[in-house]
CSV table of C-alpha atoms and ligand atoms in Angstrom, one decimal:
chain,number,residue,atom,x,y,z
X,1,MET,CA,105.5,89.3,97.3
X,2,ALA,CA,101.7,89.1,96.8
X,3,ARG,CA,99.5,90.1,99.8
X,4,GLY,CA,98.7,87.4,102.3
X,5,LYS,CA,95.3,86.1,103.2
X,6,PHE,CA,93.2,86.9,106.2
X,7,ILE,CA,91.3,84.0,107.8
X,8,THR,CA,89.0,84.3,110.9
X,9,PHE,CA,87.5,81.7,113.3
X,10,GLU,CA,84.0,82.4,114.6
X,11,GLY,CA,81.3,80.8,116.6
X,12,ILE,CA,79.4,81.0,119.9
X,13,ASP,CA,81.3,80.3,123.1
X,14,GLY,CA,81.8,76.5,123.4
X,15,ALA,CA,81.4,75.8,119.7
X,16,GLY,CA,85.0,74.4,119.4
X,17,LYS,CA,87.2,77.2,118.0
X,18,THR,CA,90.0,76.8,120.5
X,19,THR,CA,90.1,73.0,120.0
X,20,HIS,CA,91.1,73.6,116.3
X,21,LEU,CA,92.9,76.9,116.2
X,22,GLY,CA,96.5,75.8,117.0
X,23,TRP,CA,96.2,72.7,114.8
X,24,PHE,CA,94.8,74.8,111.9
X,25,ARG,CA,97.7,77.3,112.3
X,26,ASP,CA,100.2,74.4,112.1
X,27,ARG,CA,98.5,72.9,109.0
X,28,LEU,CA,98.4,76.3,107.3
X,29,ALA,CA,102.0,76.9,108.1
X,30,VAL,CA,103.0,73.7,106.3
X,31,LYS,CA,101.4,75.1,103.2
X,32,VAL,CA,102.6,78.7,103.2
X,33,GLU,CA,106.0,78.6,104.9
X,34,PRO,CA,107.8,77.0,101.9
X,35,ALA,CA,106.9,80.1,100.0
X,36,GLY,CA,108.6,82.3,102.6
X,37,ARG,CA,105.4,83.4,104.3
X,38,SER,CA,104.5,83.1,108.0
X,39,VAL,CA,101.2,82.5,109.7
X,40,VAL,CA,100.5,85.2,112.2
X,41,MET,CA,98.0,84.0,114.9
X,42,THR,CA,96.1,86.6,116.8
X,43,ARG,CA,92.8,87.3,118.5
X,44,GLU,CA,90.0,89.8,119.2
X,45,PRO,CA,89.4,91.6,121.3
X,46,GLY,CA,93.1,91.8,121.7
X,47,GLY,CA,96.1,91.2,119.4
X,48,THR,CA,98.0,94.4,120.5
X,49,PRO,CA,99.1,95.7,124.0
X,50,LEU,CA,96.2,98.2,123.9
X,51,GLY,CA,93.8,95.7,122.6
X,52,GLU,CA,94.7,93.2,125.3
X,53,SER,CA,94.0,95.9,127.9
X,54,LEU,CA,90.7,96.6,126.3
X,55,ARG,CA,89.9,92.9,126.3
X,56,ASP,CA,90.4,92.6,130.0
X,57,ILE,CA,87.9,95.5,130.5
X,58,LEU,CA,85.4,94.2,128.0
X,59,LEU,CA,85.4,90.7,129.4
X,60,HIS,CA,85.1,91.7,133.0
X,61,GLN,CA,83.6,95.1,133.6
X,62,PRO,CA,80.0,95.9,133.3
X,63,MET,CA,79.3,98.7,130.8
X,64,ASP,CA,76.7,100.3,128.5
X,65,LEU,CA,76.0,98.4,125.4
X,66,GLU,CA,77.2,101.2,123.0
X,67,THR,CA,80.4,101.6,125.0
X,68,GLU,CA,81.0,97.8,124.5
X,69,ALA,CA,80.5,98.1,120.8
X,70,LEU,CA,82.8,101.2,120.5
X,71,LEU,CA,85.5,99.5,122.5
X,72,MET,CA,85.4,96.4,120.4
X,73,PHE,CA,85.9,98.5,117.3
X,74,ALA,CA,88.6,100.7,119.0
X,75,ALA,CA,90.6,97.5,119.7
X,76,ARG,CA,89.9,96.4,116.1
X,77,ARG,CA,91.2,99.6,114.6
X,78,GLU,CA,94.5,99.3,116.6
X,79,HIS,CA,94.7,95.6,115.6
X,80,LEU,CA,94.3,96.4,111.9
X,81,ALA,CA,96.8,99.2,112.0
X,82,GLN,CA,99.5,97.5,114.1
X,83,VAL,CA,99.2,93.8,113.2
X,84,ILE,CA,96.8,92.7,110.5
X,85,GLU,CA,97.5,95.3,107.7
X,86,PRO,CA,101.3,95.2,108.0
X,87,ALA,CA,101.4,91.4,108.1
X,88,LEU,CA,99.2,91.0,105.0
X,89,ALA,CA,101.2,93.7,103.2
X,90,ARG,CA,104.5,91.8,103.7
X,91,GLY,CA,102.8,88.6,102.4
X,92,ASP,CA,102.1,86.8,105.6
X,93,TRP,CA,98.8,85.1,106.4
X,94,VAL,CA,96.8,86.2,109.4
X,95,LEU,CA,94.6,83.8,111.4
X,96,SER,CA,92.4,85.6,113.9
X,97,ASP,CA,90.4,84.1,116.7
X,98,ARG,CA,87.3,86.3,116.0
X,99,PHE,CA,86.8,89.6,114.1
X,100,THR,CA,83.9,91.8,113.1
X,101,ASP,CA,81.4,89.0,112.6
X,102,ALA,CA,81.6,88.6,116.4
X,103,THR,CA,80.5,92.1,117.0
X,104,PHE,CA,77.4,91.7,114.7
X,105,ALA,CA,76.7,88.4,116.4
X,106,TYR,CA,77.2,89.3,120.1
X,107,GLN,CA,76.6,93.1,120.3
X,108,GLY,CA,74.0,93.0,117.5
X,109,GLY,CA,72.3,89.7,117.7
X,110,GLY,CA,72.9,88.8,121.3
X,111,ARG,CA,72.5,92.3,122.9
X,112,GLY,CA,70.3,93.9,120.3
X,113,LEU,CA,72.3,96.9,119.2
X,114,PRO,CA,70.8,98.1,115.9
X,115,ARG,CA,72.7,96.8,112.9
X,116,ASP,CA,73.0,100.2,111.2
X,117,LYS,CA,75.1,101.5,114.0
X,118,LEU,CA,77.5,98.5,113.7
X,119,GLU,CA,77.6,98.9,109.9
X,120,ALA,CA,78.6,102.6,110.4
X,121,LEU,CA,81.4,101.6,112.7
X,122,GLU,CA,82.5,98.8,110.4
X,123,ARG,CA,82.8,101.3,107.5
X,124,TRP,CA,84.7,103.7,109.6
X,125,VAL,CA,87.2,101.2,111.1
X,126,GLN,CA,87.8,98.9,108.1
X,127,GLY,CA,86.3,100.5,105.0
X,128,GLY,CA,85.4,97.6,102.6
X,129,PHE,CA,88.1,95.3,104.2
X,130,GLN,CA,86.7,91.8,105.0
X,131,PRO,CA,88.3,88.4,105.8
X,132,ASP,CA,89.2,86.3,102.8
X,133,LEU,CA,87.7,83.3,104.6
X,134,THR,CA,85.7,83.0,107.8
X,135,ILE,CA,85.4,79.5,109.4
X,136,LEU,CA,82.2,79.5,111.5
X,137,PHE,CA,81.9,76.7,114.1
X,138,ASP,CA,78.2,76.2,114.3
X,139,LEU,CA,76.6,74.4,117.3
X,140,PRO,CA,73.1,74.5,118.9
X,141,PRO,CA,73.3,76.7,122.0
X,142,ASP,CA,72.2,74.0,124.4
X,143,THR,CA,75.0,71.7,123.3
X,144,ALA,CA,77.5,74.6,123.4
X,145,GLY,CA,76.3,75.3,127.0
X,146,GLU,CA,76.9,71.7,128.0
X,147,ARG,CA,80.4,71.9,126.5
X,148,ARG,CA,81.1,75.1,128.4
X,149,ALA,CA,79.9,73.6,131.7
X,150,SER,CA,83.5,72.9,132.8
X,151,VAL,CA,84.7,76.5,132.3
X,152,ARG,CA,85.7,78.0,135.6
X,153,ASP,CA,85.3,81.7,136.2
X,154,PRO,CA,83.1,82.4,133.2
X,155,ASP,CA,83.5,86.0,131.8
X,156,ARG,CA,80.7,88.4,131.0
X,157,PHE,CA,79.9,86.7,127.7
X,158,GLU,CA,80.4,83.0,128.7
X,159,SER,CA,77.9,83.5,131.6
X,160,GLU,CA,75.1,84.7,129.2
X,161,SER,CA,71.8,82.8,128.8
X,162,GLU,CA,70.9,80.2,126.3
X,163,ALA,CA,68.5,82.8,124.7
X,164,PHE,CA,71.4,85.2,124.2
X,165,PHE,CA,73.4,82.5,122.4
X,166,THR,CA,70.4,81.5,120.3
X,167,ARG,CA,70.2,85.2,119.0
X,168,THR,CA,74.0,85.3,118.6
X,169,ARG,CA,74.0,82.1,116.6
X,170,ALA,CA,71.1,83.3,114.4
X,171,GLU,CA,73.0,86.5,113.6
X,172,TYR,CA,76.1,84.5,112.6
X,173,LEU,CA,73.9,82.4,110.2
X,174,ARG,CA,72.3,85.6,108.8
X,175,ARG,CA,75.8,86.9,108.1
X,176,VAL,CA,76.6,83.7,106.2
X,177,GLU,CA,73.4,84.1,104.1
X,178,GLU,CA,74.5,87.7,103.3
X,179,ALA,CA,78.0,86.8,102.1
X,180,PRO,CA,78.1,83.0,101.6
X,181,TYR,CA,81.3,83.2,99.4
X,182,ARG,CA,83.3,84.3,102.4
X,183,PHE,CA,82.2,81.6,104.9
X,184,ALA,CA,82.9,77.9,105.5
X,185,VAL,CA,80.4,76.6,108.1
X,186,ILE,CA,81.5,73.7,110.3
X,187,ASP,CA,78.9,71.4,111.8
X,188,SER,CA,80.3,71.3,115.3
X,189,THR,CA,78.0,68.4,116.4
X,190,ARG,CA,80.4,66.1,114.6
X,191,SER,CA,83.5,64.5,116.0
X,192,ILE,CA,86.9,66.4,116.3
X,193,ALA,CA,88.3,64.0,113.7
X,194,GLN,CA,85.5,64.6,111.2
X,195,ILE,CA,85.9,68.3,111.7
X,196,ARG,CA,89.6,68.1,111.0
X,197,ASN,CA,88.9,66.3,107.8
X,198,GLN,CA,86.7,69.2,106.7
X,199,LEU,CA,89.4,71.7,107.8
X,200,GLU,CA,92.0,69.8,105.7
X,201,GLU,CA,89.8,70.1,102.7
X,202,ILE,CA,89.4,73.8,103.3
X,203,ILE,CA,93.1,74.3,103.6
X,204,ALA,CA,93.7,72.3,100.4
X,205,SER,CA,91.2,74.6,98.6
X,206,LEU,CA,92.9,77.8,99.6
V,1,ADP,P1,85.4,77.6,122.0
V,1,ADP,O1,86.8,77.9,121.9
V,1,ADP,O2,84.7,77.7,120.8
V,1,ADP,O3,84.7,78.3,123.2
V,1,ADP,P2,86.4,74.9,122.8
V,1,ADP,O4,87.2,74.6,121.7
V,1,ADP,O5,87.1,75.4,124.1
V,1,ADP,O6,85.3,76.0,122.4
V,1,ADP,O7,85.5,73.7,123.2
V,1,ADP,C1,84.6,73.7,124.3
V,1,ADP,C2,84.6,72.3,124.9
V,1,ADP,O8,84.0,71.3,124.0
V,1,ADP,C3,86.0,71.7,125.2
V,1,ADP,O9,85.9,71.0,126.4
V,1,ADP,C4,86.3,70.8,124.1
V,1,ADP,O10,87.1,69.8,124.5
V,1,ADP,C5,84.9,70.3,123.7
V,1,ADP,N1,84.8,70.0,122.3
V,1,ADP,C6,85.3,70.7,121.2
V,1,ADP,N2,85.0,70.2,120.0
V,1,ADP,C7,84.3,69.1,120.3
V,1,ADP,C8,83.6,68.1,119.5
V,1,ADP,N3,83.7,68.1,118.1
V,1,ADP,N4,82.9,67.1,120.1
V,1,ADP,C9,82.8,67.1,121.4
V,1,ADP,N5,83.4,67.9,122.3
V,1,ADP,C10,84.1,68.9,121.7
V,2,TYD,P1,86.9,84.2,123.1
V,2,TYD,O1,87.5,84.7,121.9
V,2,TYD,O2,85.8,83.2,122.9
V,2,TYD,O3,88.0,83.7,124.0
V,2,TYD,P2,88.1,82.5,125.0
V,2,TYD,O4,88.0,81.3,124.1
V,2,TYD,O5,89.4,82.7,125.6
V,2,TYD,O6,86.9,82.7,126.0
V,2,TYD,O7,86.3,85.3,124.1
V,2,TYD,C1,86.1,86.6,123.6
V,2,TYD,C2,84.7,87.0,124.0
V,2,TYD,O8,84.4,88.3,123.5
V,2,TYD,C3,83.6,86.0,123.4
V,2,TYD,O9,82.7,85.7,124.4
V,2,TYD,C4,82.9,86.9,122.4
V,2,TYD,C5,83.2,88.3,122.8
V,2,TYD,N1,83.3,89.2,121.7
V,2,TYD,C6,82.2,90.1,121.4
V,2,TYD,O10,81.2,90.1,122.2
V,2,TYD,N2,82.3,91.0,120.4
V,2,TYD,C7,83.4,91.0,119.6
V,2,TYD,O11,83.5,91.9,118.6
V,2,TYD,C8,84.5,90.1,119.8
V,2,TYD,C9,85.7,90.1,118.9
V,2,TYD,C10,84.4,89.2,120.9
């Protein structure tokens, strides 16, 4: 069977990923399951037992910025080796809640880690491997902050400032300019129904 496809969801916290992820998975499954393929849904940091342990540390323990970036990529290496690469090789499709664009956006844009260090880690961990499609939920940080207001017990990232998310969003948009063929950008100011129409069109075009 031909290799499966790798699709990632991205966006600043509060932009609407979680609202659409399960729905998108179900719609995608309708398309690929008749061909004997499954949709594997996973997330970063996480996706493996080791990755989930690292997620817990990354989301809750203060640490040096470079340690943070290294742990993100360590979890990613394990995720690629144990979950993503085997699934794609057997013909399944993989839908991941975040991947490397998040590291560029959060550790690079948000926290200011120089891009060349992230590019070196990206080459090490994934060579030239990239998602076939990245769906970026784009929302102004003030609106995302309002939508996050109901989150109880915010983690180390969710409790960041609006300025942090302004830089994070800008880095996501810079990544889109760098590789526009790989991205679909969703205007998350629109209604959930309007966004689902756009997502249906994206699925139809796959
Ligand atoms: P994320 O997973 O990107 O952090 P969520 O999907 O959890 O974001 O959405 C954050 C909040 O915004 C939730 O309360 C959700 O119900 C609400 N929300 C999501 N999409 C929309 C939308 N298009 N319009 C208005 N509110 C939305
Ligand atoms: P997220 O995926 O948004 O999960 P939830 O919706 O349950 O809060 O949370 C993961 C957090 O980790 C998010 O704030 C972004 C951050 N993150 C990075 O900073 N760098 C990365 O490389 C990844 C994958 C995530």
